[in-house]
Structure formats: structure tokens, C-alpha cells
Coordinates of C-alpha atoms and ligand atoms in Angstrom, one line a residue:
M21 CA 50.6 76.6 58.3
K22 CA 51.4 77.6 54.8
Y23 CA 54.5 79.7 54.2
Q24 CA 55.9 81.4 51.1
N25 CA 59.4 81.3 49.7
P26 CA 61.8 82.9 49.9
I27 CA 61.7 83.0 53.6
V28 CA 64.5 85.6 53.8
R29 CA 64.3 88.0 51.0
G30 CA 67.1 89.9 49.2
F31 CA 70.8 89.3 49.0
Y32 CA 71.3 86.7 51.8
P33 CA 73.2 83.8 50.0
D34 CA 74.7 80.5 51.1
P35 CA 72.5 79.9 54.2
S36 CA 73.6 77.6 57.0
V37 CA 71.5 76.8 60.0
C38 CA 71.8 75.1 63.4
E39 CA 69.6 74.5 66.3
A40 CA 70.5 75.5 69.9
N41 CA 68.4 75.7 73.1
G42 CA 65.1 75.4 71.2
K43 CA 65.9 78.1 68.7
Y44 CA 67.4 78.1 65.2
Y45 CA 70.3 80.3 64.0
L46 CA 71.0 81.2 60.4
V47 CA 74.1 82.8 58.8
C48 CA 74.7 84.0 55.2
S49 CA 77.7 85.1 53.2
S50 CA 78.5 88.8 52.9
F51 CA 81.5 89.3 50.5
Q52 CA 82.8 92.9 50.5
Y53 CA 80.2 94.2 52.9
F54 CA 80.9 95.0 56.6
P55 CA 79.9 93.9 59.2
G56 CA 80.2 90.5 57.8
V57 CA 78.0 87.3 58.0
P58 CA 74.5 88.4 58.9
L59 CA 73.1 86.3 61.8
F60 CA 69.4 85.5 62.3
E61 CA 67.3 83.8 65.0
S62 CA 64.0 81.9 64.6
D63 CA 61.5 79.9 66.6
D64 CA 59.9 78.2 63.7
L65 CA 62.3 78.1 60.7
V66 CA 60.0 80.4 58.7
N67 CA 60.3 83.8 60.5
W68 CA 63.9 85.0 60.9
T69 CA 64.9 88.1 62.9
Q70 CA 68.3 89.5 62.3
I71 CA 70.1 89.7 65.7
G72 CA 73.4 91.1 64.4
H73 CA 76.4 90.0 62.4
V74 CA 79.2 87.6 63.3
L75 CA 82.2 89.6 62.0
T76 CA 81.9 93.0 63.6
R77 CA 85.5 93.9 64.2
K78 CA 88.1 94.8 61.6
S79 CA 90.6 92.4 63.2
Q80 CA 88.3 89.5 62.3
V81 CA 88.3 89.9 58.6
M82 CA 90.5 91.6 56.0
L83 CA 88.4 93.5 53.5
D84 CA 90.7 96.4 52.4
K85 CA 90.2 97.2 48.7
I86 CA 89.0 93.7 48.0
A87 CA 87.1 93.2 44.7
S88 CA 83.3 93.1 44.8
S89 CA 82.1 89.5 45.4
G90 CA 85.5 88.8 47.0
G91 CA 85.9 88.6 50.8
V92 CA 83.5 86.5 52.9
F93 CA 82.2 83.4 51.1
A94 CA 79.8 80.8 52.3
P95 CA 79.7 80.3 56.1
T96 CA 78.6 77.4 58.2
I97 CA 77.2 77.8 61.7
R98 CA 77.3 74.9 64.2
F99 CA 76.6 74.5 68.0
D100 CA 78.6 72.1 70.1
N101 CA 79.1 71.8 73.8
G102 CA 77.5 75.1 74.6
R103 CA 79.5 77.0 72.0
F104 CA 78.6 78.5 68.6
Y105 CA 81.1 78.3 65.7
M106 CA 81.0 80.1 62.4
V107 CA 83.4 78.9 59.8
T108 CA 84.0 80.6 56.5
N109 CA 86.5 81.4 53.8
N110 CA 87.9 84.8 53.0
N111 CA 88.2 84.3 49.2
S112 CA 90.4 87.4 48.8
T113 CA 93.1 86.0 51.2
S114 CA 92.3 82.3 50.4
R115 CA 92.2 81.5 54.1
N116 CA 89.7 79.4 55.9
F117 CA 88.9 80.4 59.5
Y118 CA 86.4 80.1 62.3
V119 CA 85.2 82.3 65.1
Y120 CA 83.2 81.2 68.2
T121 CA 81.0 82.6 70.9
D122 CA 79.3 81.3 74.0
D123 CA 76.7 84.1 73.8
I124 CA 74.9 84.2 70.5
H125 CA 73.8 87.8 71.2
G126 CA 77.4 88.9 72.1
E127 CA 80.7 89.3 70.4
W128 CA 82.5 86.5 68.6
S129 CA 86.2 85.5 69.0
E130 CA 89.2 86.5 66.9
P131 CA 89.6 84.2 63.9
I132 CA 91.3 80.8 64.1
E133 CA 92.8 79.7 60.8
V134 CA 92.8 76.1 59.5
D135 CA 95.4 75.1 57.1
Q136 CA 93.2 73.2 54.7
D137 CA 92.6 74.2 51.1
G138 CA 89.3 75.0 49.4
I139 CA 86.2 77.1 50.0
D140 CA 82.8 76.6 51.8
P141 CA 84.3 75.2 55.0
S142 CA 82.1 73.3 57.4
L143 CA 82.5 71.7 60.8
Y144 CA 81.2 68.5 62.2
F145 CA 81.4 67.5 65.8
E146 CA 81.2 63.9 67.3
D147 CA 82.3 62.4 70.6
G148 CA 84.6 65.3 71.4
R149 CA 86.2 65.3 68.0
A150 CA 86.0 68.1 65.4
Y151 CA 86.1 67.6 61.7
F152 CA 86.9 70.3 59.2
I153 CA 85.4 69.8 55.7
S154 CA 85.8 72.0 52.6
N155 CA 85.8 71.6 48.9
G156 CA 89.3 71.8 47.7
T157 CA 92.4 69.6 47.2
D158 CA 93.7 67.0 49.7
D159 CA 97.2 66.3 50.8
E160 CA 97.7 64.0 47.9
G161 CA 96.4 66.4 45.3
R162 CA 92.9 64.9 44.9
G163 CA 90.1 67.4 44.4
G164 CA 86.6 67.1 45.9
V165 CA 85.1 67.2 49.4
V166 CA 88.2 67.2 51.6
Q167 CA 88.2 66.5 55.4
C168 CA 90.6 66.5 58.3
E169 CA 90.3 66.3 62.0
I170 CA 91.2 69.4 63.9
D171 CA 91.9 70.6 67.4
I172 CA 88.9 72.9 67.8
A173 CA 90.8 75.0 70.4
T174 CA 93.7 75.9 68.1
G175 CA 92.6 75.0 64.5
E176 CA 95.6 72.7 64.2
K177 CA 95.2 69.7 61.9
L178 CA 95.2 66.4 63.8
S179 CA 95.0 64.3 60.6
P180 CA 95.9 64.6 56.9
S181 CA 93.3 66.2 54.7
K182 CA 91.6 63.4 52.7
C183 CA 89.3 63.6 49.8
I184 CA 86.1 61.8 50.9
W185 CA 83.7 62.4 47.9
T186 CA 84.0 63.7 44.4
G187 CA 80.3 64.4 43.9
S188 CA 77.7 62.9 41.6
G189 CA 79.2 64.3 38.4
G190 CA 78.2 67.9 38.4
R191 CA 80.6 70.8 38.0
F192 CA 81.6 73.0 41.0
L193 CA 81.2 70.6 43.9
E194 CA 80.6 73.0 46.8
S195 CA 79.0 73.5 50.2
P196 CA 79.8 70.2 51.9
H197 CA 78.0 69.5 55.2
M198 CA 78.2 66.3 57.2
Y199 CA 75.3 64.9 59.4
K200 CA 74.8 61.7 61.3
I201 CA 71.2 60.4 61.1
N202 CA 70.2 57.0 62.6
G203 CA 73.9 56.0 62.7
T204 CA 74.7 56.8 59.1
Y205 CA 76.8 59.6 57.8
Y206 CA 75.1 61.9 55.3
L207 CA 77.3 64.2 53.2
M208 CA 75.3 66.9 51.4
A209 CA 76.8 69.2 48.9
A210 CA 75.9 71.5 46.0
E211 CA 76.9 71.0 42.3
G212 CA 76.3 72.6 39.0
G213 CA 77.5 76.1 40.0
T214 CA 75.5 78.8 41.7
E215 CA 73.6 79.7 38.5
Y216 CA 70.7 78.1 36.6
G217 CA 72.2 74.5 36.8
H218 CA 72.6 74.6 40.6
M219 CA 71.5 71.5 42.6
I220 CA 71.9 69.7 45.9
T221 CA 73.3 66.2 46.0
C222 CA 74.0 63.7 48.8
A223 CA 76.0 60.6 49.6
L224 CA 75.9 58.0 52.4
S225 CA 78.6 56.2 54.4
D226 CA 78.9 54.0 57.5
S227 CA 82.2 55.8 58.3
I228 CA 83.0 59.4 58.5
W229 CA 86.1 58.8 56.3
G230 CA 84.0 57.1 53.6
R231 CA 83.5 55.5 51.3
F232 CA 80.6 57.7 50.4
E233 CA 78.0 56.3 48.0
S234 CA 76.0 58.8 46.0
F235 CA 72.2 58.7 46.4
P236 CA 70.7 56.9 43.4
N237 CA 68.1 59.7 43.2
N238 CA 70.6 62.6 43.0
P239 CA 70.0 65.5 42.7
V240 CA 67.7 65.7 45.7
L241 CA 66.8 69.3 44.9
T242 CA 67.2 71.4 41.8
N243 CA 65.1 73.7 39.6
R244 CA 67.4 73.4 36.6
N245 CA 64.6 71.7 34.6
K246 CA 61.7 73.7 36.1
A247 CA 60.7 76.3 33.6
P248 CA 59.1 78.7 33.0
Y249 CA 59.3 79.3 36.7
I250 CA 60.5 82.3 38.6
I251 CA 62.5 80.4 41.3
Q252 CA 65.8 79.3 39.8
G253 CA 69.4 78.5 40.9
V254 CA 68.3 76.4 43.9
G255 CA 71.2 74.8 45.7
H256 CA 73.8 75.3 48.4
G257 CA 71.8 74.3 51.5
D258 CA 71.9 72.9 55.0
L259 CA 69.7 70.2 56.5
I260 CA 67.8 70.8 59.7
Q261 CA 65.2 68.9 61.8
D262 CA 62.4 70.8 63.4
K263 CA 60.8 70.3 66.8
Y264 CA 58.2 68.0 65.3
G265 CA 60.8 65.7 63.9
D266 CA 60.4 66.8 60.3
W267 CA 63.4 67.6 58.2
H268 CA 64.0 70.6 55.9
I269 CA 66.6 72.1 53.7
L270 CA 67.4 75.8 54.0
C271 CA 69.0 76.6 50.7
L272 CA 69.7 79.5 48.4
G273 CA 67.9 80.3 45.2
F274 CA 66.9 83.3 43.2
R275 CA 63.8 84.9 41.8
Q276 CA 64.0 85.9 38.1
L277 CA 62.6 89.3 37.2
G278 CA 59.8 87.5 35.4
K279 CA 58.8 84.1 34.2
W280 CA 60.5 84.8 30.8
T281 CA 63.0 87.3 32.0
A282 CA 66.1 85.4 33.1
Y283 CA 67.8 88.1 35.1
H284 CA 67.9 88.4 38.9
N285 CA 68.8 91.6 40.7
L286 CA 67.9 90.7 44.3
G287 CA 70.8 88.4 44.7
R288 CA 70.5 84.9 46.1
E289 CA 67.9 84.5 48.8
V290 CA 66.9 81.9 51.4
F291 CA 64.3 79.2 50.7
L292 CA 62.9 76.5 53.0
V293 CA 62.0 73.2 51.4
P294 CA 60.6 70.1 53.2
V295 CA 62.5 66.8 53.1
T296 CA 61.0 63.3 52.8
F297 CA 63.1 60.3 53.7
N298 CA 62.8 57.1 51.6
E299 CA 62.8 53.6 53.1
D300 CA 66.4 53.0 52.0
G301 CA 67.6 56.0 54.0
T302 CA 67.9 58.4 51.1
F303 CA 65.8 61.5 50.8
Y304 CA 64.4 64.0 48.4
A305 CA 63.4 67.6 48.9
G306 CA 60.1 69.4 47.9
N307 CA 57.2 67.5 46.4
D308 CA 59.3 66.2 43.5
G309 CA 62.9 67.3 44.0
T310 CA 62.2 70.9 43.0
C311 CA 61.7 74.1 45.0
D312 CA 58.2 75.7 45.0
L313 CA 56.9 79.0 46.1
E314 CA 54.7 77.6 48.9
Y315 CA 54.8 74.7 51.4
E316 CA 53.1 73.6 54.5
I317 CA 55.0 73.3 57.8
K318 CA 53.7 72.1 61.2
G319 CA 52.7 74.8 63.7
D320 CA 50.2 77.5 63.9
F321 CA 51.8 80.9 63.4
P322 CA 51.7 83.7 60.9
Q323 CA 54.5 84.4 58.4
E324 CA 55.6 87.9 59.1
R325 CA 57.3 90.2 56.7
C326 CA 58.7 93.7 57.3
R327 CA 57.2 96.0 54.7
R328 CA 58.6 99.3 56.0
Y329 CA 62.2 99.9 57.0
T330 CA 63.3 103.0 58.9
F331 CA 66.4 103.9 60.8
A332 CA 64.6 103.0 64.0
N333 CA 63.5 99.5 63.1
S334 CA 66.4 98.2 60.9
R335 CA 69.6 99.3 62.6
L336 CA 71.1 95.8 62.7
E337 CA 70.6 95.4 59.0
W338 CA 72.7 98.3 57.7
V339 CA 76.0 97.6 56.1
N340 CA 79.0 99.5 54.7
L341 CA 81.3 98.8 51.8
R342 CA 84.4 97.2 53.2
H343 CA 85.7 98.6 56.5
P344 CA 84.0 101.9 57.1
V345 CA 85.8 105.0 58.5
T346 CA 83.5 104.9 61.6
E347 CA 83.8 108.6 62.5
N348 CA 82.2 109.4 59.1
Y349 CA 78.9 107.9 60.3
E350 CA 76.4 109.2 62.9
I351 CA 73.2 107.3 63.0
T352 CA 70.2 107.8 65.3
D353 CA 66.6 106.6 65.1
E354 CA 65.7 109.8 63.3
K355 CA 68.6 110.6 61.0
A356 CA 71.9 109.6 59.6
T357 CA 74.8 112.1 59.1
L358 CA 77.3 110.9 56.6
R359 CA 80.7 112.6 56.0
G360 CA 81.8 112.0 52.5
T361 CA 85.5 111.6 51.5
E362 CA 86.9 111.8 48.0
K363 CA 86.0 108.1 47.5
T364 CA 83.0 107.4 45.2
L365 CA 80.7 104.5 44.5
D366 CA 82.8 103.7 41.4
D367 CA 85.9 103.0 43.6
V368 CA 86.9 99.5 44.8
D369 CA 87.3 101.0 48.2
N370 CA 85.3 102.3 51.3
P371 CA 83.3 105.3 50.2
T372 CA 80.9 106.7 52.7
F373 CA 78.0 104.3 52.1
L374 CA 75.2 103.0 54.3
G375 CA 73.2 100.2 52.7
I376 CA 70.2 98.0 53.3
R377 CA 69.3 95.0 51.0
Q378 CA 66.6 95.4 48.4
R379 CA 64.1 92.9 49.6
E380 CA 61.4 92.8 46.9
F381 CA 61.3 93.8 43.2
V382 CA 58.6 96.4 44.0
G383 CA 59.3 99.2 46.5
V384 CA 60.2 102.8 47.2
I385 CA 63.1 104.3 49.0
R386 CA 63.1 107.9 50.0
A387 CA 64.9 110.4 52.3
N388 CA 65.3 114.1 52.7
V389 CA 68.9 115.0 52.1
T390 CA 70.6 118.3 53.2
L391 CA 74.1 118.9 52.0
D392 CA 76.9 121.4 52.6
K393 CA 79.2 120.7 49.7
G394 CA 80.1 117.9 47.4
E395 CA 77.4 115.3 46.5
A396 CA 75.1 113.0 48.4
G397 CA 72.2 110.8 47.5
I398 CA 70.6 107.4 47.3
T399 CA 71.8 104.6 45.1
A400 CA 70.6 101.2 43.9
Y401 CA 74.0 99.6 44.0
M402 CA 75.0 96.2 42.5
C403 CA 78.7 96.9 42.4
E404 CA 81.2 99.6 41.3
Q405 CA 80.4 99.0 37.7
E406 CA 76.6 98.9 38.0
H407 CA 74.6 101.4 40.1
Y408 CA 71.8 104.0 39.6
D409 CA 72.0 107.1 41.8
I410 CA 69.7 110.0 42.5
A411 CA 71.6 112.8 44.3
I412 CA 72.1 116.5 45.0
R413 CA 75.3 118.3 44.6
K414 CA 76.8 121.8 45.1
T415 CA 77.4 123.8 41.9
D416 CA 79.1 127.1 41.5
G417 CA 75.9 129.0 41.9
G418 CA 73.9 126.8 44.3
Y419 CA 72.7 123.2 44.3
E420 CA 71.2 120.8 41.7
A421 CA 69.7 117.4 41.7
L422 CA 71.0 114.8 39.2
A423 CA 70.4 111.2 38.2
K424 CA 73.4 109.1 37.3
L425 CA 73.5 105.7 35.7
N426 CA 76.6 103.5 35.7
I427 CA 76.2 100.4 33.6
G428 CA 79.2 98.3 32.7
G429 CA 81.4 101.1 33.8
I430 CA 79.8 103.5 31.2
K431 CA 78.9 106.5 33.3
H432 CA 76.0 108.6 32.2
I433 CA 74.2 111.6 33.8
A434 CA 70.6 111.2 32.7
S435 CA 69.6 114.7 33.7
T436 CA 70.1 117.5 36.2
C437 CA 67.8 120.2 37.6
P438 CA 68.5 123.1 39.9
I439 CA 66.9 123.0 43.3
S440 CA 65.8 125.9 45.4
G441 CA 68.0 125.3 48.5
N442 CA 70.6 122.9 49.7
A443 CA 68.0 120.1 50.4
A444 CA 65.6 118.0 48.6
E445 CA 63.7 114.7 48.9
L446 CA 65.3 112.0 46.9
I447 CA 63.2 109.0 45.8
I448 CA 63.8 105.7 43.9
R449 CA 60.8 103.8 42.8
M450 CA 61.5 100.2 41.8
D451 CA 59.7 97.3 40.2
N452 CA 60.4 94.3 38.1
N453 CA 61.2 96.5 35.1
G454 CA 63.4 99.2 36.6
Y455 CA 64.4 102.0 38.9
T456 CA 62.9 105.5 38.5
L457 CA 65.1 108.2 39.9
I458 CA 63.1 111.1 41.3
V459 CA 63.7 114.4 43.1
S460 CA 61.1 116.3 45.0
D461 CA 61.8 119.9 45.7
G462 CA 59.1 121.6 47.7
G463 CA 56.7 118.8 47.0
N464 CA 57.1 118.8 43.2
E465 CA 58.2 115.4 42.1
K466 CA 60.3 115.3 39.0
I467 CA 61.7 112.2 37.3
L468 CA 65.4 112.7 36.4
G469 CA 66.3 109.2 35.2
Y470 CA 65.4 105.6 34.7
G471 CA 67.5 102.4 34.6
Q472 CA 66.4 98.9 33.7
A473 CA 66.4 96.3 36.5
R474 CA 68.2 93.8 34.3
Y475 CA 71.4 95.9 34.3
L476 CA 71.7 95.6 38.1
S477 CA 71.5 91.8 37.8
S478 CA 74.0 89.0 38.5
E479 CA 73.7 88.0 34.9
V480 CA 75.1 91.4 33.9
S481 CA 77.4 92.2 36.8
G482 CA 78.6 88.7 37.4
G483 CA 79.7 87.8 41.0
F484 CA 77.6 86.7 44.0
T485 CA 76.0 89.7 45.5
G486 CA 72.6 91.4 45.0
T487 CA 71.2 95.0 44.8
V488 CA 71.8 97.0 48.0
L489 CA 69.9 100.3 48.5
G490 CA 72.4 102.8 49.9
L491 CA 72.7 106.3 51.2
Y492 CA 76.1 107.9 50.3
A493 CA 78.1 111.1 50.5
I494 CA 81.2 112.3 48.6
N495 CA 83.4 115.3 49.5
G496 CA 80.8 116.8 51.8
T497 CA 78.6 116.2 54.8
A498 CA 74.9 115.2 54.3
E499 CA 72.0 114.7 56.7
F500 CA 69.4 112.1 55.8
T501 CA 66.1 112.5 57.5
D502 CA 62.6 111.0 57.1
F503 CA 64.2 107.9 55.6
E504 CA 61.9 105.0 54.7
Y505 CA 62.1 102.0 52.4
T506 CA 58.8 100.4 51.8
T507 CA 58.2 97.2 49.8
S508 CA 55.3 96.2 47.6
S509 CA 52.2 96.0 49.8
E510 CA 52.9 99.4 51.5
T511 CA 53.1 101.1 48.2
G512 CA 49.8 99.9 46.9
E513 CA 51.4 98.5 43.8
V514 CA 50.6 95.0 42.5
P515 CA 52.3 92.6 44.8
Y516 CA 55.0 90.7 42.9
D517 CA 53.9 87.2 43.6
A518 CA 50.3 87.9 42.5
A519 CA 51.5 89.6 39.4
I520 CA 53.8 86.7 38.4
L521 CA 51.5 83.9 39.3
S522 CA 48.4 85.3 37.5
Ligands
LIG623 C1 80.0 79.9 47.5 C2 79.7 78.6 46.8 C3 78.6 79.1 46.0 O1 81.1 79.9 48.3 O2 78.9 80.4 45.6 O3 76.4 78.7 45.8 C4 80.0 80.8 46.4 N1 77.6 78.4 45.8 O4 79.3 77.6 47.5 C5 79.9 82.2 46.7 O5 78.6 82.4 47.4

């Protein structure tokens, strides 16, 4: 069948994948959001269903007042001897740790720390031994891909940390993963940084401790020279074999707002790229070492995509900013009741916020909001410094709707208008150009503000996240009903892919 990239859309960066019991499992990084590390299941590598998160308890991860794009960096998922492991780095505490579970649909363990430097930790298991690999500095001060053997029960180091590869010459050597294929060790990594120069490179060795020889055809995957093209920043991936014996890389990449508009607001997304082995044991990805929009994969099944998110069908996908005050949230299939505190969306803290990733450039998010006091609304949120909000708030004489733009920390109220009661429908329409902030009072829609999409992009905000669509409340209690978030095809607008490719 033919499938279209990205296979997981919206802010789901740093994918790692493993196979277990005939199914595939995928994890992504989550930074300041909680629960942390979204977890997906798939039968075919193309369609992924989120089955929960890995870090669901406060005790598993410290997120208090951490900066945006701090917290949980790239994870790796592995399956060994009946047990799943997820290893990651909390960049805000500079600690590497792993958790495990024997039931992929259940709870994961408390964290076990490993005393090795670096980020992007990975695990490799062989013959009852466990190896811990990261990109950092070894015991002798050498920087690169660093490896030690650990006791998987305790996280204790059983060997010194040794630098085993320094990469192929690109900056920011990251995302190391080890595989053994036909008796040879393959060390795959990312280089170039997670922006437009990103790439995947690989090295081979007969021994797990090296010496690792770089592929002569590195990088095996990059879009750094592919332009004009909407898919950019391709890198940081994991290798996986499907049930037909074919190999693939699941990697991150991003979609620019347009062919000539080098901004991306959806964060880094998940792409699936076929891998072809050469006779000498090396490989390349895609048709020519680049990542395309469309590929063939064996199997006869449709590529499914959710186009309409409601409270009822997307419960597992909602996230909070840092650790939520749980008693401030009541969520059913029909409505969400949010109790706001004095914390706002501009604070590096845990305001009352319930978010779902923006999946496509084109879409509409809407909800009826009823408020007692304070302020409540819907936001297109990149970080504290960049977000667009449509809200209602209590005034001295009644209630009003307002559109707020925060760009680079410059806070602007675009306009306000009185509303007839203490409730209104709030709507954000979004496309490749921007976000239109709308209030509907008794069926009369009124545009209160507009913000360009490029100002909610990683190129403007910096960092590693993407736009999250959120419901929020400040200093009052709000009820959100009739919530829906629909993406392009449901809105009748020109589908993004068709618009860009024509
Ligand atoms: C991640 C690193 C990277 O840890 O960005 O894409 C960092 N590469 O590998 C944050 O996602």
C-alpha cells in the first residue's frame, strides 16, 4: 500500500520504536508536558494508536517550574526478555534514567538512574547483558557516543563509560542506537542539529566496543539539500524490521508552512522511510537518501487518520503543562470543568491548561465556554512567550470576549467585545498563514483577532516543542462543552498536501 508522511502528525519528536509480540511500539519526547512520553501501538508501522503515556506519576519525573523545552528529552523504547524499557534524559536535572513494565498497557516502574553523562540514552541487550549508550563524555573526557555495560536490575555501571564513535563529522552527534544485523554491530546516530542540517549517519563494527567505521555513504538520510521541499530537518531515528523482513527508519522531520516559507509551527513529527541494504552491508534510506512525502510498504490496509477530536475519542492524548493540580480538572466524555488559579499561560509554571497537539496546518478548534469569574478560553500555545488566545472574562459590569496575542513576550489585546451572558462559543480557525480568533455569541460570529502562524514556530520560539491547542482557566471556574477539533478534510478547506503539491 501507499502511505503518506508524516505518519504521526503534530508535535511528536524523537521517535523510537521496538517490536514485541507481533506489534510495534513507539515513544516520543515530551519536554515540559505531563503525562510524559506518549506511547503508541501499531500493527503495520503506518497507523499508530496512542495507548497512553509512559511517565504518568509525579514521582517518575521532576517537571516543577522547568523551562519550556526542558524536561523529558529523546526517549528510547526496547523490549527484552518479556519486559519493556523506556530510557530517557531529564534535561532539566541532567539525569539519565529508565523505567520498565511487563504490561505495555499498564503502569511503568519508578525511575532507575544511570550515572553516565550525555543525552539521548539508549539501551542494547545481548546474551543477558545490557549496554547503556548516550551522547556525552566518557570516563577519560572524550566526547561522542559513549557506552557502558549496566546491571539492568539496578542501573549500576558494570564497566567504565567508553567513547565508541565520534560521528562522521557533523555537529551535534545525537540519538545513538545500537543494532546487531547478520553478526555485525550497527551504530546509528543523528548529526547536524535538529534543524535544517539534520541527518542520520551510521557506522559498523565487529565488536560492540568498536572500532566503528563510518559508512562511506553517510549520511544515509537527510533533506538538508532537498529544496524547495516542505519536509525538512529529517534526522533522529530508529531502525526497525517489519514482518516481511523489510527494514525502515522511523525518524523525526518537520513540515515547513510552505515550500518557500521556512517556518514550522507543528513541531517535529514522525516519518517512516524505507531502508535498502547495499551488498557491502551498508544501507541508505528513501529512494536516494532523502525523505519523501509518499512511499510504498508491503501489506494491504488503509492509512487511517483522525480528523475530528472530541473529549470522548481523544482522552489519552490530552496533556497538562508540567505537573497539574489534579483536583482542578474534571473531564468526562461530554465536558471539561477547569478550575483556574492565579497562574497564567505566560508563567513558567502549571497554569490550569488542558492541551491537544495541533495535527495539521488547517483546522478549527471550538468549544462553548461558561465562566463564573476570572478568565477562560482556548489557546494556540507554543510556549509562555508565544501564544494566541480567544477567551471570555468577567468585567465589572458583566462579561466580555477578548483576543490576546503574545509574541516574543510582547502582550497585546487585539480587541474585546461585550457578550450577552457568562457564556460564548470560542473558535480558532487555523491554516498555513495564521490563526483567526473568533467569538460566537448567540450564533453571531465575530473575529476578534488574528496572529500569523510563523510567530508560533520553532524558528521564532526556539526550543523543541510544537503548537499545542489548549483549554485554560485563570482565577475562576469554567465549563467547556461541545468541544471539537477538526482538521482539514472535515472543514471543507483545501487539504494541505494538495495545496502544497499543486
Ligand atoms: C534531542 C536530540 C535532538 O534530545 O533534539 O533531534 C533533542 N535531536 O537528539 C531534543 O529533542
